[in-house]
Coordinates of C-alpha atoms in Angstrom, one line a residue:
M859 CA 165.9 13.4 73.3
Q860 CA 162.3 12.2 74.7
K861 CA 161.3 15.8 75.4
E862 CA 162.1 16.5 71.6
Q863 CA 160.1 13.4 70.8
T864 CA 157.0 14.3 72.9
E865 CA 156.8 17.6 71.0
N866 CA 156.2 15.3 67.8
G867 CA 153.3 13.6 69.6
V868 CA 152.3 10.8 71.2
V869 CA 150.6 7.7 69.4
I870 CA 148.6 5.3 71.4
V871 CA 147.5 2.1 69.6
G872 CA 144.3 0.6 71.2
A873 CA 141.3 2.2 72.4
G874 CA 140.1 0.2 75.1
M875 CA 140.5 1.1 78.7
A876 CA 144.2 1.3 78.9
G877 CA 144.5 3.4 75.7
V878 CA 141.8 5.8 76.5
Q879 CA 143.1 6.2 80.1
T880 CA 146.6 6.8 78.7
A881 CA 145.5 9.6 76.6
V882 CA 143.5 11.0 79.3
A883 CA 146.3 10.9 82.0
L884 CA 148.8 12.5 79.6
R885 CA 146.0 15.5 79.5
E886 CA 145.4 15.5 83.1
Q887 CA 149.2 15.4 84.2
G888 CA 149.7 18.5 81.6
F889 CA 150.9 17.2 78.4
T890 CA 150.1 19.8 75.5
G891 CA 151.5 17.9 72.3
P892 CA 149.6 15.9 70.1
V893 CA 147.9 12.7 71.2
T894 CA 146.5 10.3 68.7
L895 CA 144.4 7.2 69.8
L896 CA 144.0 4.5 67.3
G897 CA 141.4 1.9 67.6
A898 CA 140.8 -1.0 65.4
E899 CA 137.0 -1.2 66.0
P900 CA 134.7 1.5 64.4
H901 CA 132.9 2.1 67.8
Q902 CA 133.4 4.9 70.0
P903 CA 135.9 3.6 72.7
Y904 CA 133.9 1.6 75.4
D905 CA 134.2 -0.3 78.6
R906 CA 134.2 -4.0 78.5
P907 CA 132.8 -5.2 81.7
P908 CA 129.4 -4.3 81.1
L909 CA 129.2 -6.5 78.1
S910 CA 128.9 -9.6 79.9
K911 CA 125.8 -8.3 81.7
A912 CA 124.2 -4.9 81.0
V913 CA 124.9 -5.0 77.2
L914 CA 124.1 -8.8 76.7
L915 CA 120.9 -8.7 78.3
G916 CA 119.6 -5.5 76.9
K917 CA 119.8 -3.3 79.7
A918 CA 122.3 -0.9 78.1
E919 CA 122.8 -0.2 74.5
D920 CA 126.6 0.5 74.8
S921 CA 129.1 1.2 77.3
A922 CA 130.8 4.1 75.5
F923 CA 133.5 5.9 77.8
D924 CA 132.2 9.4 79.2
V925 CA 135.3 11.1 77.8
D926 CA 135.3 14.4 75.8
F927 CA 138.1 13.5 73.4
E928 CA 137.6 16.6 71.2
G929 CA 137.6 18.8 74.1
L930 CA 140.9 17.2 75.5
G931 CA 142.4 17.6 72.0
I932 CA 142.7 13.7 71.4
E933 CA 142.4 12.7 67.9
L934 CA 140.5 9.7 67.4
R935 CA 141.3 7.4 64.4
L936 CA 138.8 4.5 64.7
G937 CA 138.4 1.3 62.5
L938 CA 142.0 1.5 61.9
E939 CA 144.0 -1.6 62.3
V940 CA 147.9 -1.4 62.8
T941 CA 149.7 -4.0 61.0
G942 CA 153.3 -3.2 61.6
L943 CA 155.8 -0.9 63.4
R944 CA 159.1 0.4 62.0
A945 CA 161.0 1.6 65.0
A946 CA 164.1 3.2 62.9
D947 CA 161.4 5.4 61.1
R948 CA 159.1 5.9 64.1
E949 CA 156.4 4.9 62.0
L950 CA 153.4 2.5 62.3
D951 CA 152.0 0.7 59.1
T952 CA 148.3 0.7 59.0
E953 CA 145.6 -0.3 56.3
A954 CA 145.3 3.5 55.7
G955 CA 149.1 4.1 55.2
S956 CA 151.9 5.1 57.7
V957 CA 151.4 7.1 61.0
P958 CA 154.6 8.9 62.5
Y959 CA 155.1 9.0 66.2
G960 CA 157.2 10.6 68.4
I961 CA 156.4 8.5 71.8
L962 CA 154.5 5.3 71.1
V963 CA 152.2 3.5 73.6
L964 CA 151.3 -0.2 73.1
A965 CA 147.8 -0.8 74.6
T966 CA 146.1 -3.6 72.2
G967 CA 144.9 -5.5 75.0
A968 CA 144.1 -9.3 74.7
E969 CA 142.1 -11.3 72.3
P970 CA 140.0 -14.3 73.3
L971 CA 141.3 -17.9 72.8
T972 CA 139.5 -19.9 70.3
L973 CA 138.6 -23.6 70.1
P974 CA 140.6 -25.4 67.2
G975 CA 138.0 -26.2 64.0
T976 CA 135.2 -23.7 65.5
A977 CA 135.7 -20.9 62.9
G978 CA 132.6 -20.3 60.9
V979 CA 130.4 -23.0 62.8
P980 CA 126.8 -21.6 63.0
G981 CA 125.9 -20.7 66.7
V982 CA 129.6 -20.4 68.2
H983 CA 130.2 -17.2 70.1
L984 CA 133.1 -15.4 71.7
L985 CA 132.3 -12.4 74.2
R986 CA 135.0 -9.8 73.7
T987 CA 133.8 -7.0 71.7
L988 CA 130.8 -4.9 71.4
D989 CA 129.9 -6.6 68.2
D990 CA 130.1 -9.8 69.9
A991 CA 127.6 -8.9 72.5
A992 CA 125.2 -7.3 69.7
R993 CA 125.3 -10.8 67.8
L994 CA 124.6 -12.8 71.3
R995 CA 121.9 -10.6 72.6
P996 CA 119.1 -11.7 70.1
V997 CA 120.4 -15.3 70.5
L998 CA 119.9 -15.2 74.4
A999 CA 116.4 -13.4 73.9
E1000 CA 115.3 -16.7 72.4
A1001 CA 116.5 -18.6 75.5
P1002 CA 118.1 -21.5 73.6
S1003 CA 119.9 -24.4 75.3
T1004 CA 123.2 -22.9 75.8
V1005 CA 126.7 -24.5 76.3
V1006 CA 129.4 -22.6 77.7
V1007 CA 132.8 -23.9 77.2
G1008 CA 135.2 -22.9 80.2
A1009 CA 134.6 -22.6 83.9
G1010 CA 136.9 -19.7 84.5
W1011 CA 135.9 -16.0 85.6
I1012 CA 134.3 -15.4 82.1
G1013 CA 132.4 -18.6 81.8
A1014 CA 130.8 -18.1 85.1
E1015 CA 129.8 -14.5 84.3
F1016 CA 128.3 -15.5 80.8
A1017 CA 126.5 -18.6 82.4
T1018 CA 125.1 -16.0 85.0
A1019 CA 123.7 -13.9 82.2
A1020 CA 122.5 -16.9 80.3
R1021 CA 120.5 -18.2 83.2
E1022 CA 119.0 -14.6 83.8
A1023 CA 117.9 -14.9 80.3
G1024 CA 116.1 -17.9 80.8
C1025 CA 118.3 -20.3 79.0
E1026 CA 119.2 -24.0 79.9
V1027 CA 122.9 -23.8 80.6
T1028 CA 125.5 -26.4 80.6
V1029 CA 129.0 -25.4 81.3
V1030 CA 131.9 -27.8 80.3
E1031 CA 135.4 -27.5 81.7
A1032 CA 138.4 -29.4 80.6
A1033 CA 139.9 -29.3 84.0
D1034 CA 138.8 -31.3 87.0
R1035 CA 137.5 -28.0 88.6
V1036 CA 136.4 -24.8 88.2
L1037 CA 138.8 -21.8 88.1
A1038 CA 141.7 -24.3 87.8
G1039 CA 144.3 -21.9 86.7
A1040 CA 143.2 -19.2 89.1
M1041 CA 142.6 -20.6 92.5
P1042 CA 143.6 -23.7 94.7
A1043 CA 141.4 -26.6 94.7
E1044 CA 140.2 -25.9 98.2
V1045 CA 139.1 -22.3 97.4
A1046 CA 137.3 -23.3 94.1
E1047 CA 135.5 -26.1 95.5
P1048 CA 132.6 -24.0 97.1
M1049 CA 132.3 -22.0 93.9
A1050 CA 131.5 -25.0 91.9
G1051 CA 128.3 -25.3 93.9
W1052 CA 127.2 -22.1 92.8
Y1053 CA 126.4 -23.5 89.3
A1054 CA 123.8 -25.8 90.5
E1055 CA 122.3 -23.5 92.8
A1056 CA 121.7 -21.2 89.7
G1057 CA 120.4 -24.0 87.8
A1058 CA 123.2 -24.6 85.5
E1059 CA 124.7 -27.9 84.8
L1060 CA 128.6 -28.1 85.4
I1061 CA 130.6 -30.9 83.6
T1062 CA 134.2 -30.8 84.7
G1063 CA 137.0 -33.1 83.3
A1064 CA 135.5 -32.9 79.9
K1065 CA 137.3 -31.9 76.9
V1066 CA 135.4 -30.7 73.7
A1067 CA 136.2 -32.7 70.8
G1068 CA 134.2 -30.7 68.3
I1069 CA 131.2 -28.4 67.8
E1070 CA 128.6 -28.8 65.0
E1071 CA 125.6 -26.8 64.3
G1072 CA 123.3 -27.5 67.3
R1073 CA 125.4 -29.8 69.4
V1074 CA 128.6 -29.9 71.3
L1075 CA 130.6 -33.2 71.1
L1076 CA 132.6 -34.4 74.1
A1077 CA 135.9 -36.4 74.1
D1078 CA 134.2 -39.1 76.1
G1079 CA 131.4 -39.5 73.4
R1080 CA 128.6 -37.6 74.8
T1081 CA 126.9 -35.0 72.8
L1082 CA 125.3 -31.8 74.4
P1083 CA 122.4 -30.1 72.6
A1084 CA 123.3 -26.6 72.1
G1085 CA 121.3 -23.6 70.5
A1086 CA 124.2 -21.6 71.3
V1087 CA 127.7 -22.1 72.3
V1088 CA 130.0 -19.7 74.0
V1089 CA 133.5 -20.2 74.4
G1090 CA 135.4 -18.5 77.3
I1091 CA 138.6 -20.4 77.8
G1092 CA 140.9 -17.3 78.3
A1093 CA 142.8 -14.6 76.3
R1094 CA 146.1 -14.0 75.1
P1095 CA 147.9 -10.5 74.5
A1096 CA 147.1 -9.0 71.2
T1097 CA 150.6 -8.8 69.9
G1098 CA 151.2 -11.0 66.9
W1099 CA 151.7 -7.9 64.8
L1100 CA 154.8 -7.0 66.7
A1101 CA 156.7 -10.1 65.7
G1102 CA 160.0 -9.0 64.1
T1103 CA 159.6 -5.3 65.2
G1104 CA 162.2 -5.4 67.9
V1105 CA 159.6 -5.3 70.7
E1106 CA 160.7 -8.2 73.1
L1107 CA 157.7 -10.6 73.7
G1108 CA 157.7 -13.2 76.4
P1109 CA 156.7 -16.9 75.9
D1110 CA 153.0 -15.9 77.0
G1111 CA 153.0 -13.4 74.0
A1112 CA 152.8 -10.3 76.4
V1113 CA 155.2 -7.3 75.5
V1114 CA 158.0 -7.4 78.1
A1115 CA 157.9 -3.9 79.8
D1116 CA 160.2 -2.7 82.7
E1117 CA 159.3 -1.3 85.8
Y1118 CA 158.4 1.9 84.3
L1119 CA 156.3 0.3 81.4
R1120 CA 159.1 0.9 79.1
T1121 CA 159.5 -1.7 76.2
S1122 CA 162.8 -2.7 74.5
L1123 CA 162.6 -0.2 72.1
P1124 CA 163.5 3.5 72.9
G1125 CA 160.4 5.8 73.2
V1126 CA 158.0 2.9 73.2
Y1127 CA 155.8 1.8 76.3
A1128 CA 153.4 -0.9 76.9
V1129 CA 150.3 -1.0 79.2
G1130 CA 147.2 -3.0 80.2
D1131 CA 146.4 -6.7 79.0
C1132 CA 149.2 -6.7 76.5
A1133 CA 152.1 -6.3 78.8
S1134 CA 153.7 -7.8 81.5
F1135 CA 155.8 -6.0 84.1
P1136 CA 158.1 -7.1 87.0
S1137 CA 156.6 -6.7 90.5
G1138 CA 159.1 -5.9 93.3
R1139 CA 156.4 -6.6 95.7
Y1140 CA 155.8 -10.3 94.5
G1141 CA 159.4 -10.8 93.1
K1142 CA 158.1 -12.1 89.9
R1143 CA 157.0 -10.8 86.5
L1144 CA 153.1 -10.3 86.3
L1145 CA 150.6 -10.2 83.5
V1146 CA 147.4 -9.0 84.5
H1147 CA 144.2 -9.1 82.4
H1148 CA 142.0 -7.2 84.4
W1149 CA 140.1 -3.7 84.3
D1150 CA 141.9 -2.1 87.3
N1151 CA 145.5 -2.8 85.7
A1152 CA 144.2 -0.9 82.6
L1153 CA 143.0 1.9 84.8
Q1154 CA 146.1 2.3 87.0
G1155 CA 149.0 1.6 84.6
P1156 CA 148.3 4.6 82.2
R1157 CA 149.1 7.1 85.0
A1158 CA 152.6 5.5 85.3
V1159 CA 153.1 5.7 81.8
A1160 CA 151.9 9.3 81.4
A1161 CA 154.2 10.3 84.4
N1162 CA 157.3 8.8 82.7
I1163 CA 156.4 10.2 79.2
L1164 CA 156.0 13.9 80.6
A1165 CA 159.3 13.7 82.8
G1166 CA 161.3 12.5 79.9
E1167 CA 162.9 10.0 82.0
P1168 CA 161.8 7.1 84.2
V1169 CA 160.3 8.5 87.4
K1170 CA 157.3 6.3 88.3
V1171 CA 157.6 2.7 89.2
Y1172 CA 154.6 0.5 88.4
D1173 CA 154.2 -2.1 91.0
P1174 CA 150.6 -2.4 91.8
V1175 CA 148.3 -4.7 94.2
P1176 CA 146.6 -6.4 91.4
Y1177 CA 142.7 -6.1 91.8
F1178 CA 139.6 -7.5 90.0
W1179 CA 135.9 -8.3 90.6
S1180 CA 133.3 -10.7 89.1
D1181 CA 129.8 -10.6 89.4
Q1182 CA 128.3 -14.3 89.1
F1183 CA 125.4 -16.3 90.4
G1184 CA 124.1 -13.4 92.6
R1185 CA 127.6 -13.1 94.2
F1186 CA 130.0 -10.3 94.0
V1187 CA 133.5 -11.7 94.3
Q1188 CA 136.6 -9.5 94.6
Y1189 CA 140.2 -10.3 94.9
A1190 CA 143.4 -8.3 95.5
G1191 CA 147.0 -9.3 95.4
H1192 CA 148.9 -12.3 94.1
H1193 CA 148.6 -15.7 96.1
G1194 CA 151.5 -17.3 94.3
G1195 CA 154.4 -18.0 96.6
A1196 CA 152.2 -17.6 99.8
D1197 CA 152.8 -20.1 102.7
T1198 CA 149.5 -19.6 104.6
L1199 CA 145.9 -19.9 103.6
L1200 CA 143.4 -18.7 106.2
W1201 CA 139.7 -18.7 105.9
R1202 CA 137.5 -15.8 107.2
G1203 CA 134.0 -17.2 107.6
D1204 CA 132.3 -20.6 106.4
P1205 CA 132.4 -20.9 102.5
A1206 CA 129.0 -22.7 102.7
E1207 CA 127.5 -19.5 103.8
R1208 CA 126.5 -16.5 101.5
T1209 CA 129.6 -14.3 102.4
W1210 CA 133.3 -15.3 103.1
S1211 CA 136.8 -14.5 102.5
V1212 CA 140.1 -16.1 102.0
C1213 CA 143.4 -14.6 103.0
W1214 CA 146.9 -15.5 102.0
L1215 CA 150.1 -14.8 104.0
R1216 CA 153.6 -14.9 103.2
D1217 CA 156.3 -14.6 105.9
G1218 CA 153.7 -13.4 108.3
A1219 CA 152.4 -10.5 105.9
L1220 CA 149.1 -10.3 103.9
V1221 CA 149.7 -11.0 100.2
A1222 CA 146.2 -11.7 98.7
V1223 CA 142.7 -11.8 99.6
L1224 CA 139.5 -13.2 97.9
A1225 CA 136.2 -11.9 99.4
V1226 CA 132.5 -13.2 98.4
G1227 CA 130.2 -10.5 99.6
R1228 CA 132.5 -8.9 102.1
P1229 CA 134.0 -5.8 100.2
R1230 CA 135.4 -4.3 103.2
D1231 CA 137.8 -7.3 103.6
V1232 CA 139.2 -6.4 100.1
A1233 CA 139.3 -2.7 100.7
Q1234 CA 141.2 -3.1 104.0
G1235 CA 143.2 -5.9 102.8
R1236 CA 144.4 -4.1 99.9
R1237 CA 145.9 -1.5 102.3
L1238 CA 147.6 -4.0 104.3
I1239 CA 149.1 -5.7 101.4
E1240 CA 150.4 -2.3 99.9
T1241 CA 152.2 -1.7 103.4
G1242 CA 153.3 -5.2 103.9
V1243 CA 153.1 -5.0 107.7
P1244 CA 153.1 -8.4 109.6
V1245 CA 149.6 -9.4 110.8
D1246 CA 148.0 -11.4 113.5
P1247 CA 146.9 -14.8 111.9
S1248 CA 144.5 -15.2 114.7
K1249 CA 142.7 -12.0 113.9
V1250 CA 142.9 -12.3 110.2
A1251 CA 141.0 -15.7 110.5
D1252 CA 138.3 -14.2 112.7
P1253 CA 135.6 -12.8 110.3
A1254 CA 134.3 -10.4 113.3
V1255 CA 137.5 -8.7 113.3
P1256 CA 138.1 -6.0 111.0
L1257 CA 141.3 -6.7 108.6
K1258 CA 142.4 -3.2 109.5
S1259 CA 142.7 -4.4 113.0
A1260 CA 145.0 -7.4 112.2
P1261 CA 148.4 -6.0 112.2
S1262 CA 150.5 -7.4 114.9
A1263 CA 151.0 -5.2 117.8

């Protein structure tokens, strides 16, 4: 049945990294049927990580993917928002009419969370799209006093760019510490010092009560001057349009995919930021909002589409990186459920790592300026071999030498 459907074409909703890589992987793996890529934005498909640095600071005009869509026989339909899915008819609803599909891949990514009551307030920005970066670039060029709401990964990256642009920067975080939802307190603590070191003021435990033109009002009564406000408080899967379509969504809004990235509907897959998947390695369902997930997942989707049956399980070691305050931060794995935390090096120094073990095996590693730790640690996580804690904790011992004898 699926072979017959693949002959009718694969339609991919979402022209970000996950969507583009799915289309490319289909061709690389030998799919010869029609492939259509639908993108809501009018721009040529582009990569997002450069937006928070190179594009924002005027060092690059855009970050378009270097993909010959025409040469690969991939039909691009841009500036076309998909509004509905009718599975019984194998059709999508769009502003330009219905689009039939044989096999459907959902790759709609995530959308940034907004602060209630800030819509339409002058000077309030999000940073998710190329248009967002285009609006922010001339603002930063004027070096206004800037308030960043959120001290997570995105907030830190934007604060870094704003300081590089010469802005006075204040970062406001509702939680009592940076990276509250991502890292244990003891690991996040040394990172908090990076803000002051870079000349940015960090205010934690402070909720935003409101934003008016030119100022941010905090719940404790303080007022912060703000020529620009950037909100970086996280993102949610862009799946609202799927409500009532028969595609199962989790409580986090993500499409609930199985280990082969299939959804609850026949012939429909989901990949990237919009989808969660069960991890056999970690024994739980993961929702990974990072670039590497959007790069790796499409290869499994393409393999399963071409085979016409489930042949490739998707169970990656999650990986991401962040450039902030002059440091290259990398993370591999998933530390939830770990029973041991080991430091490699002094967090007061410029370079250090943290490793998490579970039942004697490495399950996650965070590295600051130690890329080999992540590269070697990732391989250890993949193999699941027991490691010697004393070797893991010694920064002079390569992680590849840490397996127990």
